[in-house]
Amino acid sequence: FSVENIRNFSIIAHVDHGKSTLADRLLELTGTIDKTKNNKQVLDKLQVERERGITVKAQTASLFYNWEGKQYLLNLIDTPGHVDFSYEVSRSLSACQGVLLVVDANEGIQAQTVANFFLAFEAQLSVIPVINKIDLKNADPERVEKQIEKVFDIPSDECIKISAKLGTNVERVLQAVIERIPPPKVHRKNPLRALVFDSTFDQYRGVIANVALFDGVVSKGDKIVSAHTKKIHEVNEVGVLNPNEQPAHKLYAGQVGYLIAGMKDVTEAQIGDTLYLHKQPVEPLPGFKSAKPMVFAGMYPIDQSEYNNLKSAIEKLTINDSSVTVHRDSSLALGAGWRLGFLGLLHMEVFNQRLEQEYNASVILTTPTVPYKAVLSSAKLIKARRAVQKNMIFIDQNRVMLKYLFPLNEIVVDFYDSLKSLSSGYASFDYEDAGYQTAELVKMDILLNGNIVEELITIVHKDKAHSVGKAICERLKDSLPRQLFEIAIQAAIGSKIIARETVKAYRKNVLAKCYGGDITRKMKLLKRQAEGKKKLRKVGNIEVPRDAFIKVLKTQ
Ligand code: GDP
Ligand code: MG
């Protein structure tokens, strides 16, 4: 393929506006997959994507299309829409020269439509607006055209109105890709320069790197070097994604494909790395800004004997999801584990679900927190900032875009759900980091009969301390077994007690359950009690089972 006949593009949009469905139609139209009634989001290959009906991983597919006597190679990247996965979108865009910006003809421009448009705009890509779902009864494509003109400054006659579901007008989209998106600017005669923009781990073949070739050619047997590690690897296989891997002899500049070169782990396969030929070094490509985690949670194996398996599962999954940060951590209650950083709560849930489904690992995940910077000075006396309105733009008569500054911990947990229910599902939401702000935060201790439980020390906003402290005390009360003496559970800030619960004294008699005198059953119960004790931790003279910590620390 000559470079003139190659187009690299992504499909971007707000969640559920029809990206993956449009991708299905484009795959069918180009004969990449057979046309059947059953093609539903075929690029959403992961179990978690099929179960939740959302895309969480960008997926590449190479399409061949004949138009006006020429054959074109169109490399399509389908991307996720949810704000938590925008890192996937920005990386995908680095391999593209243009995007299809899909907007639902009924819902119009939403928060991630705006966020994703600006990712493409900043990357200086050609934007083709596609108004989808014109088959819907309430569709109002003309109103959406006006919104697009107003918010993105794109003339309405550039919008293509389609129904991805029924296939209406989809051929126009392919033609616009050829006409309006420029071919990649690359040099095949120069030495190889390839950008690793994504990667997956295969149990048998090791790391499979998704690459976009900016210069040169790469073939099986070539010796390549990672600009990042300077390690030399021999290429075992190259090919295109069709959308499944299909080996090829060579990959040329301008193409998007995959490459396998015996890379074994995440340190050898960095996203954003540049690959070049051995003894032909090149200037590395810019790479990516690393993702900035917003939500942190502790992850521990349910049983410490599972530590190594879980470690390897986390390492492999982070090859495929480089936006997760991993630091070793340990907890007095839960043993050795990790502190993971995620881009949001949905991202955290999806990562956890993928660990279970793709790696068979089950874990304890602690309640998520947001990052704080502690400054020990009287500046904490400064008035805490809640939401501050920054600006307001009317998209049309019925829609307004509001910008606010929020403390992160106010939005990560249930803000999105509350916003949706308040607005009967009409409002949508996106966020970006605005830096650290001073706030009145306090360190809260949990005490058992006056002894601090180190595992449960938390940082909370002053105004929330009472309700959070009360909730922890209540949960602890429910999960602490009664003991021979009364236990006072207290939440305290410094020496001030802000919440209290009491567990009444109780004489625990494990043998009470043995109505008859069955001696083997008695022995069994005594043994079980002894084993249970091993898992207890003593706080003062109070025995706290590991289970109680798990109940208090775990995500609900
Ligand atoms: P994505 O999140 O942007 O990838 O959206 P999907 O492709 O997963 O589609 C979201 C939902 O919208 C699915 O239930 C689709 O069947 C539906 N959908 C997509 N395109 C159309 C369309 O043209 N018309 C109608 N009526 N529904 C559509
Ligand atoms: Mg999708």
Coordinates of C-alpha atoms and ligand atoms in Angstrom, one line a residue:
F1 CA 0.0 0.0 0.0
S2 CA 1.3 3.4 -0.9
V3 CA 1.1 5.9 2.0
E4 CA -1.4 7.9 -0.1
N5 CA -3.9 5.1 0.3
I6 CA -3.7 4.7 4.0
R7 CA -6.0 6.4 6.6
N8 CA -5.7 6.1 10.3
F9 CA -8.7 7.2 12.4
S10 CA -10.4 6.8 15.7
I11 CA -14.1 6.8 16.7
I12 CA -14.7 9.0 19.7
A13 CA -17.9 10.0 21.5
H14 CA -19.8 10.2 24.7
V15 CA -20.8 6.8 26.3
D16 CA -23.6 5.0 24.4
H17 CA -23.7 7.3 21.4
G18 CA -22.9 4.4 19.1
K19 CA -19.1 4.2 18.5
S20 CA -18.9 0.4 18.7
T21 CA -22.1 -0.1 16.7
L22 CA -20.7 2.2 13.9
A23 CA -17.5 0.1 14.1
D24 CA -19.5 -3.0 13.5
R25 CA -21.1 -1.5 10.3
L26 CA -17.7 -0.3 9.0
L27 CA -16.3 -3.8 9.5
E28 CA -19.2 -5.3 7.6
L29 CA -19.2 -2.8 4.8
T30 CA -15.5 -3.5 4.1
G31 CA -16.0 -7.3 4.3
T32 CA -13.8 -7.6 7.4
I33 CA -16.5 -9.5 9.2
D34 CA -19.5 -11.3 7.7
K35 CA -22.7 -9.4 7.6
T36 CA -25.1 -11.1 10.0
K37 CA -27.8 -9.9 12.3
N38 CA -25.7 -10.9 15.3
N39 CA -22.8 -8.5 15.1
K40 CA -23.1 -6.5 18.3
Q41 CA -20.1 -4.4 19.3
V42 CA -17.7 -7.1 18.0
L43 CA -14.7 -5.0 19.0
D44 CA -15.8 -5.2 22.6
K45 CA -13.9 -8.5 23.2
L46 CA -13.4 -8.5 26.9
Q47 CA -15.9 -10.3 29.2
V48 CA -16.3 -7.2 31.3
E49 CA -17.1 -5.1 28.2
R50 CA -19.8 -7.6 27.1
E51 CA -21.3 -7.8 30.6
R52 CA -21.4 -4.1 31.2
G53 CA -22.1 -3.1 27.6
I54 CA -19.3 -0.5 27.6
T55 CA -16.0 -0.3 25.9
V56 CA -13.0 -0.1 28.3
K57 CA -10.2 -0.9 25.9
A58 CA -9.4 0.7 22.6
Q59 CA -9.4 -1.8 19.8
T60 CA -7.7 -1.6 16.4
A61 CA -9.0 -3.1 13.1
S62 CA -7.5 -2.8 9.6
L63 CA -10.1 -2.5 6.9
F64 CA -9.7 -2.7 3.1
Y65 CA -12.0 -0.6 1.0
N66 CA -12.3 0.0 -2.7
W67 CA -13.4 3.4 -3.9
E68 CA -13.2 5.1 -7.2
G69 CA -10.9 2.4 -8.6
K70 CA -8.4 2.5 -5.8
Q71 CA -7.9 0.2 -2.8
Y72 CA -7.5 1.9 0.6
L73 CA -6.2 0.6 3.9
L74 CA -8.3 2.1 6.7
N75 CA -7.0 1.6 10.2
L76 CA -9.8 2.1 12.7
I77 CA -9.4 2.4 16.4
D78 CA -12.6 2.1 18.5
T79 CA -12.3 3.9 21.9
P80 CA -14.1 4.0 25.2
G81 CA -16.4 6.9 26.0
H82 CA -16.4 7.0 29.8
V83 CA -14.3 9.7 31.5
D84 CA -12.3 7.1 33.4
F85 CA -10.9 5.7 30.2
S86 CA -9.9 8.9 28.4
Y87 CA -6.3 7.8 28.7
E88 CA -7.1 5.1 26.2
V89 CA -8.5 7.7 23.9
S90 CA -5.6 10.1 24.0
R91 CA -3.1 7.3 23.3
S92 CA -5.1 6.0 20.4
L93 CA -5.2 9.4 18.9
S94 CA -1.4 9.5 18.7
A95 CA -1.7 6.8 16.0
C96 CA -4.3 8.7 14.0
Q97 CA -4.7 11.7 11.6
G98 CA -8.4 12.0 12.1
V99 CA -11.5 11.1 14.1
L100 CA -15.1 10.4 13.7
L101 CA -16.9 12.4 16.4
V102 CA -20.2 10.5 17.0
V103 CA -23.1 12.4 18.5
D104 CA -26.4 10.9 19.4
A105 CA -29.2 12.7 17.4
N106 CA -31.5 12.6 20.4
E107 CA -29.2 13.4 23.3
G108 CA -27.0 15.9 21.5
I109 CA -23.6 17.1 22.8
Q110 CA -22.7 15.6 26.2
A111 CA -19.8 16.0 28.6
Q112 CA -17.5 13.4 27.0
T113 CA -18.4 14.7 23.5
V114 CA -16.7 17.9 24.5
A115 CA -13.8 16.3 26.4
N116 CA -13.0 13.9 23.5
F117 CA -13.4 16.6 20.9
F118 CA -10.7 18.7 22.6
L119 CA -8.4 15.7 22.8
A120 CA -8.6 15.4 19.0
F121 CA -8.5 19.2 18.5
E122 CA -5.3 19.5 20.6
A123 CA -3.7 16.7 18.7
Q124 CA -4.5 18.7 15.5
L125 CA -6.6 15.9 13.9
S126 CA -9.3 16.3 11.3
V127 CA -12.7 15.9 12.9
I128 CA -15.6 14.4 11.0
P129 CA -18.9 15.0 12.9
V130 CA -21.3 12.1 12.6
I131 CA -24.8 12.4 14.0
N132 CA -26.0 8.9 14.8
K133 CA -29.4 7.3 15.7
I134 CA -31.4 9.3 13.2
D135 CA -33.9 6.4 13.2
L136 CA -35.0 7.2 16.8
K137 CA -38.4 8.7 17.1
N138 CA -37.2 11.7 19.1
A139 CA -34.1 12.3 16.9
D140 CA -33.5 15.9 16.2
P141 CA -30.4 16.0 13.9
E142 CA -30.9 19.6 13.0
R143 CA -30.7 20.7 16.6
V144 CA -27.5 18.7 17.1
E145 CA -26.0 20.2 13.9
K146 CA -26.5 23.6 15.4
Q147 CA -25.0 22.5 18.7
I148 CA -21.9 21.2 16.9
E149 CA -21.6 24.5 15.0
K150 CA -21.9 26.5 18.2
V151 CA -19.6 24.5 20.5
F152 CA -17.0 23.2 18.1
D153 CA -17.2 25.8 15.3
I154 CA -17.7 23.1 12.6
P155 CA -20.1 24.1 9.8
S156 CA -23.3 22.1 9.8
D157 CA -22.9 20.9 6.2
E158 CA -19.9 18.8 7.4
C159 CA -22.1 16.7 9.6
I160 CA -23.0 13.2 8.3
K161 CA -26.4 11.9 9.6
I162 CA -26.5 8.2 10.0
S163 CA -28.2 5.3 11.8
A164 CA -25.4 2.9 12.8
K165 CA -28.0 0.4 13.9
L166 CA -29.7 0.2 10.5
G167 CA -26.7 1.0 8.4
T168 CA -28.2 4.2 6.9
N169 CA -25.7 6.4 5.2
V170 CA -22.7 4.6 6.7
E171 CA -21.0 4.3 3.4
R172 CA -20.8 8.1 3.3
V173 CA -18.7 7.9 6.5
L174 CA -16.1 5.7 4.8
Q175 CA -15.9 8.1 1.9
A176 CA -15.5 11.1 4.2
V177 CA -12.7 9.3 6.0
I178 CA -10.9 9.0 2.6
E179 CA -11.7 12.5 1.5
R180 CA -11.3 14.5 4.6
I181 CA -8.6 12.7 6.7
P182 CA -5.1 13.1 5.3
P183 CA -2.8 10.2 4.8
P184 CA -0.1 9.8 7.5
K185 CA 3.1 11.9 7.0
V186 CA 5.8 9.3 7.1
H187 CA 9.0 8.2 5.4
R188 CA 9.5 4.7 4.4
K189 CA 13.1 5.2 3.3
N190 CA 14.2 6.4 6.7
P191 CA 15.2 3.9 9.4
L192 CA 12.4 2.3 11.5
R193 CA 10.6 4.4 14.0
A194 CA 7.6 2.8 15.7
L195 CA 5.5 4.0 18.5
V196 CA 4.1 1.5 21.0
F197 CA 0.6 2.9 21.7
D198 CA -0.9 -0.1 23.5
S199 CA 0.0 -3.7 24.5
T200 CA -1.5 -6.9 25.7
F201 CA -0.1 -9.9 27.4
D202 CA -0.5 -13.4 25.9
Q203 CA 0.3 -16.4 28.1
Y204 CA 2.2 -18.2 25.4
R205 CA 3.7 -15.4 23.3
G206 CA 4.5 -12.8 25.9
V207 CA 3.9 -9.1 25.2
I208 CA 2.0 -8.2 22.0
A209 CA 2.7 -4.6 21.3
N210 CA 0.4 -2.4 19.2
V211 CA 2.5 -0.2 17.1
A212 CA 2.1 2.7 14.7
L213 CA 5.0 3.0 12.2
F214 CA 6.1 6.6 11.6
D215 CA 9.2 5.7 9.6
G216 CA 10.8 2.7 7.9
V217 CA 9.9 -0.9 7.7
V218 CA 9.9 -3.8 10.2
S219 CA 10.0 -7.6 9.4
K220 CA 10.2 -10.8 11.2
G221 CA 13.8 -11.5 12.2
D222 CA 14.8 -7.9 12.6
K223 CA 16.7 -6.9 15.7
I224 CA 15.0 -4.0 17.4
V225 CA 15.8 -1.8 20.3
S226 CA 13.6 -0.1 22.9
A227 CA 14.5 3.5 23.2
H228 CA 13.3 3.3 26.8
T229 CA 15.2 0.2 28.1
K230 CA 17.9 0.1 25.3
K231 CA 17.3 -3.7 25.3
I232 CA 17.6 -5.6 22.0
H233 CA 14.8 -7.9 21.0
E234 CA 14.4 -10.1 18.0
V235 CA 11.1 -9.7 16.2
N236 CA 9.2 -13.1 16.1
E237 CA 6.1 -11.9 14.4
V238 CA 4.5 -8.8 12.9
G239 CA 1.0 -8.4 11.5
V240 CA -2.2 -6.5 11.3
L241 CA -5.4 -6.6 13.4
N242 CA -8.2 -7.7 11.3
P243 CA -9.6 -7.3 14.0
N244 CA -7.9 -10.6 15.1
E245 CA -4.2 -10.9 14.7
Q246 CA -3.2 -11.7 11.2
P247 CA 0.6 -12.3 10.6
A248 CA 2.2 -10.4 7.7
H249 CA 5.7 -10.4 6.3
K250 CA 6.4 -6.7 7.0
L251 CA 4.8 -3.6 8.4
Y252 CA 5.5 -0.3 6.6
A253 CA 5.5 3.2 7.8
G254 CA 1.9 4.6 7.9
Q255 CA 0.6 1.2 9.1
V256 CA -0.9 0.3 12.4
G257 CA -0.3 -3.3 13.5
Y258 CA 1.2 -5.5 16.1
L259 CA 4.6 -6.8 16.9
I260 CA 5.9 -9.7 19.1
A261 CA 9.5 -9.6 20.1
G262 CA 9.9 -11.7 23.2
M263 CA 9.2 -8.9 25.7
K264 CA 8.3 -10.6 29.0
D265 CA 7.0 -8.0 31.4
V266 CA 5.8 -4.5 31.9
T267 CA 9.3 -3.0 32.4
E268 CA 10.2 -4.2 28.9
A269 CA 7.0 -3.2 27.2
Q270 CA 6.4 0.5 28.0
I271 CA 3.5 2.2 26.5
G272 CA 4.7 5.3 24.6
D273 CA 8.1 3.7 23.9
T274 CA 9.8 4.1 20.5
L275 CA 11.3 1.0 18.8
Y276 CA 14.1 1.3 16.3
L277 CA 16.4 -1.1 14.4
H278 CA 19.6 -2.2 16.1
K279 CA 22.5 0.0 15.2
Q280 CA 20.2 2.5 13.6
P281 CA 19.1 4.7 16.5
V282 CA 16.5 7.5 15.9
E283 CA 15.1 10.4 17.8
P284 CA 12.4 8.9 20.1
L285 CA 8.8 9.9 19.5
P286 CA 7.2 12.2 22.2
G287 CA 5.4 9.3 23.9
F288 CA 2.6 10.0 26.4
K289 CA 2.0 12.0 29.5
S290 CA 1.7 9.4 32.2
A291 CA -1.8 8.9 33.5
K292 CA -2.6 10.7 36.7
P293 CA -4.4 8.5 39.2
M294 CA -7.3 10.1 41.0
V295 CA -8.5 7.3 43.3
F296 CA -6.4 5.1 45.4
A297 CA -7.3 1.8 47.1
G298 CA -5.4 -1.0 48.8
M299 CA -5.5 -4.4 47.2
Y300 CA -4.7 -7.6 49.2
P301 CA -4.9 -11.3 48.5
I302 CA -7.7 -13.0 50.4
D303 CA -5.1 -15.4 51.6
Q304 CA -1.4 -14.5 51.9
S305 CA -0.4 -17.7 50.2
E306 CA -2.0 -16.2 47.0
Y307 CA 0.4 -13.2 47.2
N308 CA 2.7 -14.3 44.3
N309 CA -0.1 -15.3 42.0
L310 CA -1.9 -12.1 42.6
K311 CA 1.4 -10.2 42.0
S312 CA 1.9 -11.8 38.6
A313 CA -1.8 -11.2 37.7
I314 CA -1.5 -7.5 38.5
E315 CA 1.7 -7.2 36.5
K316 CA 0.1 -8.8 33.4
L317 CA -3.0 -6.8 33.6
T318 CA -1.1 -3.5 33.9
I319 CA 0.6 -4.3 30.6
N320 CA -2.8 -4.0 29.1
D321 CA -3.9 -1.1 31.3
S322 CA -1.0 1.2 31.8
S323 CA -3.0 3.9 33.5
V324 CA -3.0 1.9 36.8
T325 CA -0.2 2.8 39.2
V326 CA 1.1 0.1 41.6
H327 CA 3.0 0.5 44.8
R328 CA 3.8 -2.2 47.3
D329 CA 2.0 -1.7 50.6
S330 CA 1.2 -3.6 53.7
S331 CA -1.5 -3.4 56.3
L332 CA -1.3 -4.7 59.8
A333 CA -4.7 -6.2 59.3
L334 CA -4.5 -7.5 55.7
G335 CA -0.9 -8.4 55.3
A336 CA 1.3 -7.7 52.3
G337 CA -0.4 -6.1 49.3
W338 CA -0.4 -3.1 47.0
R339 CA -1.7 0.4 46.8
L340 CA -3.2 1.0 43.4
G341 CA -4.1 4.2 41.7
F342 CA -7.0 4.4 39.3
L343 CA -8.5 7.1 37.1
G344 CA -11.9 6.8 38.7
L345 CA -14.2 4.4 40.5
L346 CA -15.5 2.7 37.3
H347 CA -11.9 2.1 36.3
M348 CA -11.2 0.6 39.7
E349 CA -14.2 -1.7 39.4
V350 CA -13.3 -2.8 35.9
F351 CA -9.7 -3.5 36.8
N352 CA -10.9 -5.6 39.7
Q353 CA -13.4 -7.5 37.6
R354 CA -10.8 -8.1 34.9
L355 CA -8.4 -9.6 37.5
E356 CA -11.2 -12.0 38.5
Q357 CA -12.4 -12.9 35.0
E358 CA -9.1 -12.9 33.1
Y359 CA -6.7 -14.0 35.8
N360 CA -8.9 -15.9 38.2
A361 CA -7.7 -13.8 41.1
S362 CA -9.9 -12.8 44.0
V363 CA -8.9 -9.9 46.1
I364 CA -9.8 -7.6 49.0
L365 CA -10.2 -4.1 47.8
T366 CA -10.2 -1.4 50.5
T367 CA -12.4 1.7 50.4
P368 CA -11.0 4.1 47.8
T369 CA -9.5 7.4 48.9
V370 CA -8.2 10.4 47.0
P371 CA -4.7 11.8 47.2
Y372 CA -3.9 14.5 49.8
K373 CA -0.9 16.6 50.3
A374 CA -0.3 17.2 54.0
V375 CA 1.2 20.5 55.1
L376 CA 1.7 20.8 58.8
S377 CA 1.0 24.5 59.5
S378 CA -1.7 26.8 60.6
A379 CA -2.8 27.1 56.9
K380 CA -5.4 24.6 57.7
L381 CA -7.2 27.2 59.3
I382 CA -8.0 28.7 55.9
K383 CA -11.7 28.3 55.0
A384 CA -12.3 25.1 53.2
R385 CA -13.3 25.3 49.6
R386 CA -16.4 23.5 48.4
A387 CA -17.7 23.8 44.9
V388 CA -16.9 27.1 43.2
Q389 CA -18.5 28.0 39.9
K390 CA -16.0 28.9 37.1
N391 CA -18.1 29.5 34.0
M392 CA -21.3 28.7 32.2
I393 CA -21.9 28.3 28.4
F394 CA -25.3 27.8 26.8
I395 CA -25.1 25.0 24.2
D396 CA -28.7 25.8 23.0
Q397 CA -32.0 26.8 24.6
N398 CA -32.3 23.6 26.6
R399 CA -28.7 22.8 27.5
V400 CA -26.1 24.5 29.5
M401 CA -22.5 23.6 30.2
L402 CA -21.4 24.5 33.8
K403 CA -17.8 24.4 35.1
Y404 CA -17.1 24.0 38.8
L405 CA -14.1 23.5 41.0
F406 CA -14.8 20.6 43.3
P407 CA -12.8 18.8 46.0
L408 CA -12.0 15.5 44.4
N409 CA -13.2 13.4 47.3
E410 CA -16.7 15.0 46.8
I411 CA -17.0 13.7 43.3
V412 CA -15.3 10.3 43.1
V413 CA -17.7 8.3 45.2
D414 CA -21.3 9.0 44.4
F415 CA -21.5 12.4 42.7
Y416 CA -22.1 11.0 39.3
D417 CA -25.1 8.9 40.5
S418 CA -26.6 11.8 42.4
L419 CA -26.3 14.1 39.5
K420 CA -27.9 11.6 37.2
S421 CA -30.8 11.0 39.5
L422 CA -31.3 14.7 40.3
S423 CA -31.5 15.5 36.6
S424 CA -33.5 12.4 35.7
G425 CA -30.6 11.2 33.7
Y426 CA -30.2 14.3 31.5
A427 CA -27.0 15.8 33.0
S428 CA -23.6 14.4 32.0
F429 CA -20.3 14.9 33.7
D430 CA -16.6 15.1 33.0
Y431 CA -13.7 16.2 35.1
E432 CA -10.1 17.1 35.0
D433 CA -7.5 17.8 37.6
A434 CA -7.3 21.3 38.9
G435 CA -4.4 20.8 41.3
Y436 CA -4.3 20.7 45.1
Q437 CA -6.4 23.1 47.2
T438 CA -6.1 23.9 50.9
A439 CA -8.9 22.2 52.9
E440 CA -9.7 21.6 56.5
L441 CA -8.8 18.0 56.8
V442 CA -8.4 16.0 60.0
K443 CA -6.8 12.7 61.0
M444 CA -9.4 10.5 62.6
D445 CA -8.4 7.6 64.9
I446 CA -10.6 4.7 65.8
L447 CA -10.1 3.4 69.4
L448 CA -11.0 0.2 71.0
N449 CA -11.1 0.7 74.8
G450 CA -8.8 3.6 74.4
N451 CA -6.2 2.0 72.1
I452 CA -5.7 3.3 68.6
V453 CA -6.3 0.8 65.8
E454 CA -3.6 1.7 63.4
E455 CA -5.2 -0.1 60.5
L456 CA -8.2 2.2 60.6
I457 CA -6.6 5.7 60.8
T458 CA -8.2 7.8 58.0
I459 CA -8.1 11.4 56.7
V460 CA -11.5 13.1 56.3
H461 CA -12.9 16.5 55.8
K462 CA -13.7 18.2 59.1
D463 CA -17.4 18.5 58.2
K464 CA -17.7 14.8 57.3
A465 CA -15.7 13.5 60.2
H466 CA -18.8 12.9 62.4
S467 CA -20.8 10.9 59.8
V468 CA -17.8 8.9 58.6
G469 CA -16.6 8.2 62.1
K470 CA -20.1 7.0 63.1
A471 CA -20.4 4.7 60.1
I472 CA -17.0 3.1 60.8
C473 CA -17.9 2.6 64.5
E474 CA -21.3 1.0 63.5
R475 CA -19.7 -1.3 61.0
L476 CA -17.0 -2.3 63.5
K477 CA -19.7 -3.0 66.1
D478 CA -21.5 -5.3 63.8
S479 CA -18.4 -7.3 62.9
L480 CA -16.6 -7.5 66.3
P481 CA -17.5 -10.7 68.2
R482 CA -18.5 -10.1 71.7
Q483 CA -15.8 -10.8 74.2
L484 CA -15.6 -11.4 77.9
F485 CA -15.7 -7.7 78.7
E486 CA -17.4 -4.6 77.3
I487 CA -15.7 -2.9 74.3
A488 CA -16.0 0.8 73.7
I489 CA -15.5 1.7 70.0
Q490 CA -14.7 5.3 69.5
A491 CA -13.9 7.7 66.7
A492 CA -11.6 10.5 67.8
I493 CA -10.0 13.6 66.4
G494 CA -7.0 14.2 68.6
S495 CA -8.4 13.9 72.1
K496 CA -12.0 14.7 71.1
I497 CA -14.4 11.8 70.8
I498 CA -16.8 12.3 67.9
A499 CA -18.7 8.9 67.8
R500 CA -19.1 5.9 70.0
E501 CA -20.6 2.4 69.9
T502 CA -20.5 -0.3 72.6
V503 CA -20.2 -4.1 72.2
K504 CA -21.6 -5.7 75.3
A505 CA -19.7 -8.3 77.2
Y506 CA -20.5 -11.9 76.4
R507 CA -19.1 -15.2 77.4
K508 CA -18.3 -17.0 74.2
N509 CA -18.8 -20.8 74.6
V510 CA -18.1 -22.7 71.4
L511 CA -19.3 -25.9 73.0
A512 CA -22.8 -24.5 73.5
K513 CA -23.7 -25.7 70.1
C514 CA -23.0 -29.3 70.9
Y515 CA -26.3 -30.4 72.2
G516 CA -25.3 -34.1 72.4
G517 CA -22.0 -35.1 73.7
D518 CA -20.4 -35.9 70.3
I519 CA -16.7 -35.8 71.2
T520 CA -15.4 -35.5 67.6
R521 CA -17.6 -32.6 67.0
K522 CA -16.4 -30.9 70.1
M523 CA -12.8 -31.5 69.0
K524 CA -13.5 -30.0 65.6
L525 CA -15.0 -26.9 67.1
L526 CA -12.2 -26.4 69.5
K527 CA -9.7 -26.7 66.7
R528 CA -11.7 -24.3 64.6
Q529 CA -11.7 -21.8 67.4
A530 CA -7.9 -22.2 67.8
E531 CA -7.4 -21.6 64.1
G532 CA -9.7 -18.6 64.2
K533 CA -7.5 -17.2 66.9
K534 CA -4.4 -17.3 64.8
K535 CA -6.1 -14.8 62.5
L536 CA -6.9 -12.4 65.3
R537 CA -5.0 -9.3 66.0
K538 CA -4.8 -7.9 69.5
V539 CA -5.6 -4.3 70.1
G540 CA -4.9 -3.8 73.8
N541 CA -6.6 -6.9 75.2
I542 CA -9.2 -7.0 72.5
E543 CA -9.1 -9.6 69.9
V544 CA -10.0 -8.4 66.4
P545 CA -10.6 -11.0 63.7
R546 CA -9.2 -10.3 60.3
D547 CA -12.7 -10.5 59.0
A548 CA -13.8 -7.5 61.0
F549 CA -11.0 -5.4 59.4
I550 CA -12.1 -6.6 56.0
K551 CA -15.7 -5.6 56.6
V552 CA -14.7 -2.1 57.7
L553 CA -12.0 -1.5 55.1
K554 CA -13.6 -3.1 52.1
T555 CA -15.5 -1.3 49.4
Q556 CA -19.3 -1.8 49.9
Ligands
GDP1 P1 -20.7 3.3 22.4 O1 -20.7 3.3 24.0 O2 -20.5 4.6 21.9 O3 -19.7 2.3 21.9 O4 -22.1 2.8 22.0 P2 -22.6 1.4 21.5 O5 -22.2 1.2 20.1 O6 -22.3 0.4 22.5 O7 -24.2 1.7 21.4 C1 -24.9 2.0 22.6 C2 -26.4 1.7 22.4 O8 -27.0 2.5 21.3 C3 -26.6 0.2 21.9 O9 -27.7 -0.3 22.6 C4 -26.8 0.3 20.4 O10 -27.6 -0.7 20.0 C5 -27.6 1.6 20.3 N1 -27.4 2.3 19.0 C6 -26.2 2.5 18.4 N2 -26.4 3.1 17.2 C7 -27.8 3.2 17.0 C8 -28.6 3.8 16.0 O11 -28.2 4.2 15.0 N3 -30.0 3.8 16.3 C9 -30.5 3.3 17.4 N4 -31.8 3.3 17.6 N5 -29.7 2.7 18.4 C10 -28.4 2.7 18.2
MG2 MG -18.2 1.2 22.7

